[in-house]
Amino acid sequence: MVLQWSEFTVTPGGPPDVQLVQGGAAGYPGVRVDADVAFDPVSVTVALPADRGLLFGTQTLADYQLTVQDAGGQTAQYVGVLSQDGMSLVFSDVDLQVPGTSVMWVAVSAHHDADLGATNLDFTVGGKTSPSTTIVVSPNFTVSPGGAPVTAERGGPPVYPGVEVRNNGTHEIPLQTVTVTLPAGTGLRFGTANSPDHQLTVWNANGDITVYVGTISGDGQSLTFSDVDLGTPDDGSQSVMWVCVSAGDDTPVGDTSVEFSVGVRTSPSTTIHVI
């Protein structure tokens, strides 16, 4: 007599990648279940990766549901029990919707400070464990040189190099710390020799201007601004920020820039052409 044991398999399922934006909308990573015969309901555990800043649902709306879709496109939902540390959900008596192929998924999103790059959830389905669809987390905002190049005459009047900030699809970007650093050894200064200027100007997506006063470093090479509203409330909205600098009498001729650090993002400013 030959005994044949039927088993189901669990593999990453759904689209190739689930794209999340820090602080943005939820995505739906999941797994695929394949079997030739029916199985009794099983327990399913879904675990978030440790220390990556993901959560079930979003920051404003938790979601503890598991959705199971059968080969015909019909779905069933199950409500899970959240672990005390908030890192896993357990679903009891889940019908795998086999024989055939089914797909199951949960809703997850990324905190504003979530780690960037690729990760995944762990699904344990009836004792069988598989990574979910790959999750790729991208920045909540980007910073890039803003505006046309500016020309600074040695010993002349100030210019206003800056950067552009773009919302990549997130909600309520937190206030940020902005640091602006002069290039070393160039003789550039904030403001002019007779009129220092320690201000940051933000022109937000609605056309309103806000001015922040910064703290100058001991060596005079950088300004730090606290609790800066980036002024980009909506997906795709953009703002521009700038500082006032001038070239000294001995500043080398040529192209340079100041460096803007906005939170953890860093970008050179508009090009400064020194003549």
CSV table of C-alpha atoms in Angstrom, one decimal:
chain,number,residue,atom,x,y,z
A,1,MET,CA,0.0,0.0,0.0
A,2,VAL,CA,1.3,3.5,-0.9
A,3,LEU,CA,0.1,6.4,1.2
A,4,GLN,CA,0.1,9.8,-0.5
A,5,TRP,CA,0.1,12.9,1.7
A,6,SER,CA,-1.4,16.1,0.2
A,7,GLU,CA,0.0,19.4,1.3
A,8,PHE,CA,-0.6,23.0,0.5
A,9,THR,CA,2.3,25.4,-0.3
A,10,VAL,CA,2.7,29.0,0.8
A,11,THR,CA,4.7,31.5,-1.4
A,12,PRO,CA,5.0,35.3,-1.8
A,13,GLY,CA,1.8,36.4,-3.6
A,14,GLY,CA,0.3,39.4,-5.3
A,15,PRO,CA,2.0,42.1,-7.4
A,16,PRO,CA,5.8,42.1,-7.8
A,17,ASP,CA,6.3,44.9,-5.2
A,18,VAL,CA,4.2,46.8,-2.8
A,19,GLN,CA,5.2,50.5,-2.8
A,20,LEU,CA,4.9,52.4,0.5
A,21,VAL,CA,5.8,56.0,1.2
A,22,GLN,CA,6.8,57.1,4.7
A,23,GLY,CA,3.7,58.4,6.4
A,24,GLY,CA,1.6,57.5,3.3
A,25,ALA,CA,-1.3,55.3,2.3
A,26,ALA,CA,-1.5,51.6,3.1
A,27,GLY,CA,-0.4,48.8,0.8
A,28,TYR,CA,-1.4,45.1,0.7
A,29,PRO,CA,1.5,42.6,0.8
A,30,GLY,CA,0.4,38.9,0.9
A,31,VAL,CA,1.1,35.3,0.1
A,32,ARG,CA,-0.3,32.7,-2.3
A,33,VAL,CA,-1.6,29.3,-1.2
A,34,ASP,CA,-1.7,26.4,-3.6
A,35,ALA,CA,-3.3,23.0,-3.0
A,36,ASP,CA,-5.0,20.2,-4.9
A,37,VAL,CA,-7.5,19.3,-2.1
A,38,ALA,CA,-9.5,21.1,0.5
A,39,PHE,CA,-8.1,21.6,4.1
A,40,ASP,CA,-9.7,22.3,7.4
A,41,PRO,CA,-9.5,25.9,8.6
A,42,VAL,CA,-6.1,26.9,10.0
A,43,SER,CA,-4.5,29.6,12.1
A,44,VAL,CA,-2.6,32.4,10.3
A,45,THR,CA,0.0,34.7,11.9
A,46,VAL,CA,1.3,37.8,10.2
A,47,ALA,CA,4.4,39.4,11.7
A,48,LEU,CA,5.9,42.8,10.9
A,49,PRO,CA,9.7,43.0,10.4
A,50,ALA,CA,11.5,44.2,13.5
A,51,ASP,CA,12.7,47.8,13.7
A,52,ARG,CA,11.5,48.8,10.2
A,53,GLY,CA,8.8,51.2,11.2
A,54,LEU,CA,5.8,49.4,9.6
A,55,LEU,CA,2.3,49.2,11.1
A,56,PHE,CA,-1.0,47.5,10.5
A,57,GLY,CA,-3.3,49.9,8.7
A,58,THR,CA,-2.2,53.5,8.9
A,59,GLN,CA,-1.2,56.0,11.6
A,60,THR,CA,-4.8,57.3,11.6
A,61,LEU,CA,-6.7,54.1,11.0
A,62,ALA,CA,-5.6,50.7,12.3
A,63,ASP,CA,-6.6,47.7,10.2
A,64,TYR,CA,-6.4,44.2,11.7
A,65,GLN,CA,-8.1,42.3,8.9
A,66,LEU,CA,-6.9,39.4,6.8
A,67,THR,CA,-8.5,39.1,3.3
A,68,VAL,CA,-8.5,35.7,1.6
A,69,GLN,CA,-9.4,35.6,-2.2
A,70,ASP,CA,-10.2,32.3,-3.9
A,71,ALA,CA,-9.4,31.4,-7.5
A,72,GLY,CA,-12.8,32.9,-8.6
A,73,GLY,CA,-12.1,36.3,-7.1
A,74,GLN,CA,-14.5,35.9,-4.1
A,75,THR,CA,-13.1,37.2,-0.8
A,76,ALA,CA,-13.6,36.6,2.9
A,77,GLN,CA,-12.3,38.7,5.7
A,78,TYR,CA,-11.1,37.7,9.2
A,79,VAL,CA,-10.4,40.0,12.1
A,80,GLY,CA,-7.1,39.2,14.0
A,81,VAL,CA,-5.9,39.6,17.5
A,82,LEU,CA,-3.0,42.1,17.8
A,83,SER,CA,0.0,41.1,20.0
A,84,GLN,CA,0.9,43.2,23.0
A,85,ASP,CA,3.9,44.6,21.2
A,86,GLY,CA,1.9,45.5,18.1
A,87,MET,CA,4.2,43.5,15.9
A,88,SER,CA,1.9,40.6,14.9
A,89,LEU,CA,-1.7,39.6,14.2
A,90,VAL,CA,-3.2,36.1,14.8
A,91,PHE,CA,-6.2,35.0,12.8
A,92,SER,CA,-8.1,31.8,13.9
A,93,ASP,CA,-10.1,29.3,11.7
A,94,VAL,CA,-9.1,30.7,8.4
A,95,ASP,CA,-10.5,28.9,5.4
A,96,LEU,CA,-7.7,28.7,2.8
A,97,GLN,CA,-10.2,28.7,-0.1
A,98,VAL,CA,-8.6,25.6,-1.7
A,99,PRO,CA,-8.4,23.4,-3.8
A,100,GLY,CA,-6.8,25.6,-6.3
A,101,THR,CA,-4.9,28.8,-5.7
A,102,SER,CA,-5.9,31.5,-3.2
A,103,VAL,CA,-4.2,34.7,-2.1
A,104,MET,CA,-4.3,36.4,1.3
A,105,TRP,CA,-3.1,39.8,2.4
A,106,VAL,CA,-3.2,42.4,5.1
A,107,ALA,CA,-3.0,46.3,5.0
A,108,VAL,CA,0.3,47.9,6.2
A,109,SER,CA,1.8,51.3,6.0
A,110,ALA,CA,5.1,53.0,6.9
A,111,HIS,CA,5.7,55.5,9.7
A,112,HIS,CA,7.2,58.9,8.8
A,113,ASP,CA,10.6,57.6,10.1
A,114,ALA,CA,10.4,54.1,8.7
A,115,ASP,CA,13.6,52.6,7.2
A,116,LEU,CA,13.9,53.0,3.4
A,117,GLY,CA,14.3,50.1,1.1
A,118,ALA,CA,13.0,46.6,0.6
A,119,THR,CA,11.5,44.4,3.3
A,120,ASN,CA,8.6,42.0,3.8
A,121,LEU,CA,6.1,40.5,6.3
A,122,ASP,CA,6.2,36.9,7.6
A,123,PHE,CA,3.1,34.9,7.1
A,124,THR,CA,2.7,31.6,9.0
A,125,VAL,CA,-0.2,29.7,7.5
A,126,GLY,CA,-1.1,26.4,9.3
A,127,GLY,CA,2.5,26.1,10.4
A,128,LYS,CA,4.0,26.9,7.1
A,129,THR,CA,6.0,30.2,6.9
A,130,SER,CA,6.7,32.4,3.9
A,131,PRO,CA,7.7,36.0,3.3
A,132,SER,CA,5.1,38.2,1.8
A,133,THR,CA,5.2,40.2,-1.4
A,134,THR,CA,8.3,42.5,-1.3
A,135,ILE,CA,7.6,45.9,0.3
A,136,VAL,CA,9.6,48.8,-0.9
A,137,VAL,CA,9.5,52.0,1.3
A,138,SER,CA,10.4,55.3,-0.3
A,139,PRO,CA,11.0,58.8,1.2
A,140,ASN,CA,8.0,60.9,2.3
A,141,PHE,CA,9.7,63.9,0.7
A,142,THR,CA,12.6,64.7,-1.5
A,143,VAL,CA,15.0,67.7,-1.6
A,144,SER,CA,16.7,68.9,-4.7
A,145,PRO,CA,18.4,72.1,-6.0
A,146,GLY,CA,15.8,74.8,-6.5
A,147,GLY,CA,15.6,77.6,-9.0
A,148,ALA,CA,18.0,78.9,-11.6
A,149,PRO,CA,21.7,79.4,-10.8
A,150,VAL,CA,22.6,82.6,-9.0
A,151,THR,CA,25.6,84.8,-9.6
A,152,ALA,CA,27.6,86.2,-6.7
A,153,GLU,CA,30.2,89.0,-7.2
A,154,ARG,CA,33.2,88.8,-4.9
A,155,GLY,CA,32.7,91.5,-2.2
A,156,GLY,CA,29.3,92.3,-3.8
A,157,PRO,CA,25.6,92.1,-2.8
A,158,PRO,CA,24.0,88.9,-1.4
A,159,VAL,CA,22.3,86.1,-3.4
A,160,TYR,CA,19.7,83.6,-2.4
A,161,PRO,CA,20.5,79.9,-3.1
A,162,GLY,CA,17.9,77.4,-2.2
A,163,VAL,CA,16.3,74.0,-2.6
A,164,GLU,CA,13.0,72.6,-3.6
A,165,VAL,CA,11.0,70.2,-1.4
A,166,ARG,CA,8.5,67.8,-2.9
A,167,ASN,CA,5.8,65.7,-1.1
A,168,ASN,CA,6.0,62.2,-2.5
A,169,GLY,CA,2.6,61.1,-1.3
A,170,THR,CA,2.5,61.4,2.5
A,171,HIS,CA,0.2,63.0,5.0
A,172,GLU,CA,1.1,65.7,7.6
A,173,ILE,CA,4.9,65.7,7.2
A,174,PRO,CA,6.3,66.5,10.7
A,175,LEU,CA,8.2,69.7,11.4
A,176,GLN,CA,11.8,69.3,10.4
A,177,THR,CA,15.2,70.5,11.5
A,178,VAL,CA,17.0,72.2,8.6
A,179,THR,CA,20.8,72.8,8.6
A,180,VAL,CA,22.4,74.9,5.9
A,181,THR,CA,26.2,74.6,5.6
A,182,LEU,CA,28.6,76.8,3.7
A,183,PRO,CA,31.3,75.1,1.5
A,184,ALA,CA,34.6,75.0,3.4
A,185,GLY,CA,37.4,77.3,2.4
A,186,THR,CA,35.4,79.4,0.0
A,187,GLY,CA,34.9,82.6,2.0
A,188,LEU,CA,31.2,82.5,1.5
A,189,ARG,CA,29.2,84.0,4.5
A,190,PHE,CA,25.6,84.2,5.6
A,191,GLY,CA,24.4,87.7,4.7
A,192,THR,CA,27.2,90.2,4.1
A,193,ALA,CA,30.2,91.4,6.0
A,194,ASN,CA,28.3,94.4,7.3
A,195,SER,CA,24.9,92.7,7.7
A,196,PRO,CA,24.8,89.1,8.8
A,197,ASP,CA,21.6,87.2,7.9
A,198,HIS,CA,20.6,84.1,9.8
A,199,GLN,CA,17.2,83.6,8.2
A,200,LEU,CA,15.6,80.8,6.3
A,201,THR,CA,12.7,81.6,4.0
A,202,VAL,CA,10.1,79.0,3.0
A,203,TRP,CA,7.7,79.7,0.2
A,204,ASN,CA,5.1,77.0,0.6
A,205,ALA,CA,2.8,75.3,-1.9
A,206,ASN,CA,0.1,77.8,-1.4
A,207,GLY,CA,2.3,80.8,-2.1
A,208,ASP,CA,2.7,81.9,1.5
A,209,ILE,CA,6.1,82.8,2.9
A,210,THR,CA,7.4,82.0,6.4
A,211,VAL,CA,10.7,83.2,7.8
A,212,TYR,CA,12.7,81.2,10.4
A,213,VAL,CA,15.7,82.6,12.5
A,214,GLY,CA,18.5,80.1,12.8
A,215,THR,CA,21.3,79.4,15.3
A,216,ILE,CA,24.8,80.0,13.9
A,217,SER,CA,27.6,77.5,14.6
A,218,GLY,CA,30.7,78.5,16.5
A,219,ASP,CA,32.8,78.5,13.3
A,220,GLY,CA,30.1,80.5,11.4
A,221,GLN,CA,29.9,77.8,8.8
A,222,SER,CA,26.4,76.5,9.4
A,223,LEU,CA,22.9,77.6,10.4
A,224,THR,CA,20.4,75.3,12.1
A,225,PHE,CA,16.6,76.0,12.1
A,226,SER,CA,14.2,74.1,14.3
A,227,ASP,CA,10.6,73.1,13.8
A,228,VAL,CA,10.4,74.1,10.1
A,229,ASP,CA,7.1,73.5,8.3
A,230,LEU,CA,8.0,72.3,4.9
A,231,GLY,CA,4.8,73.7,3.4
A,232,THR,CA,4.0,70.7,1.3
A,233,PRO,CA,0.7,69.3,2.6
A,234,ASP,CA,-0.5,67.3,-0.4
A,235,ASP,CA,0.9,64.5,-2.7
A,236,GLY,CA,3.0,66.2,-5.3
A,237,SER,CA,3.0,69.6,-3.7
A,238,GLN,CA,6.2,71.6,-3.7
A,239,SER,CA,7.9,74.4,-1.7
A,240,VAL,CA,11.1,76.3,-2.0
A,241,MET,CA,13.4,77.4,0.8
A,242,TRP,CA,16.5,79.6,0.7
A,243,VAL,CA,19.1,81.5,2.7
A,244,CYS,CA,21.0,84.7,2.1
A,245,VAL,CA,24.8,84.4,1.3
A,246,SER,CA,27.5,86.6,-0.2
A,247,ALA,CA,31.0,86.1,-1.5
A,248,GLY,CA,34.0,87.5,0.2
A,249,ASP,CA,36.8,89.5,-1.6
A,250,ASP,CA,38.9,86.3,-1.7
A,251,THR,CA,36.2,83.8,-2.6
A,252,PRO,CA,37.5,81.6,-5.5
A,253,VAL,CA,35.9,82.3,-8.8
A,254,GLY,CA,33.8,79.4,-10.2
A,255,ASP,CA,30.7,77.3,-9.3
A,256,THR,CA,29.9,76.3,-5.8
A,257,SER,CA,26.8,75.7,-3.6
A,258,VAL,CA,25.6,75.5,0.0
A,259,GLU,CA,24.4,72.3,1.5
A,260,PHE,CA,20.8,71.9,2.9
A,261,SER,CA,20.1,69.1,5.3
A,262,VAL,CA,16.3,68.8,5.7
A,263,GLY,CA,15.7,66.1,8.4
A,264,VAL,CA,17.7,63.2,7.1
A,265,ARG,CA,17.7,64.3,3.4
A,266,THR,CA,20.6,66.3,2.1
A,267,SER,CA,21.0,68.3,-1.2
A,268,PRO,CA,23.2,71.0,-2.7
A,269,SER,CA,21.5,74.3,-3.3
A,270,THR,CA,21.0,76.1,-6.5
A,271,THR,CA,24.4,76.6,-8.1
A,272,ILE,CA,26.3,79.7,-7.0
A,273,HIS,CA,28.4,81.2,-9.8
A,274,VAL,CA,31.1,83.3,-8.2
A,275,ILE,CA,32.7,86.0,-10.4
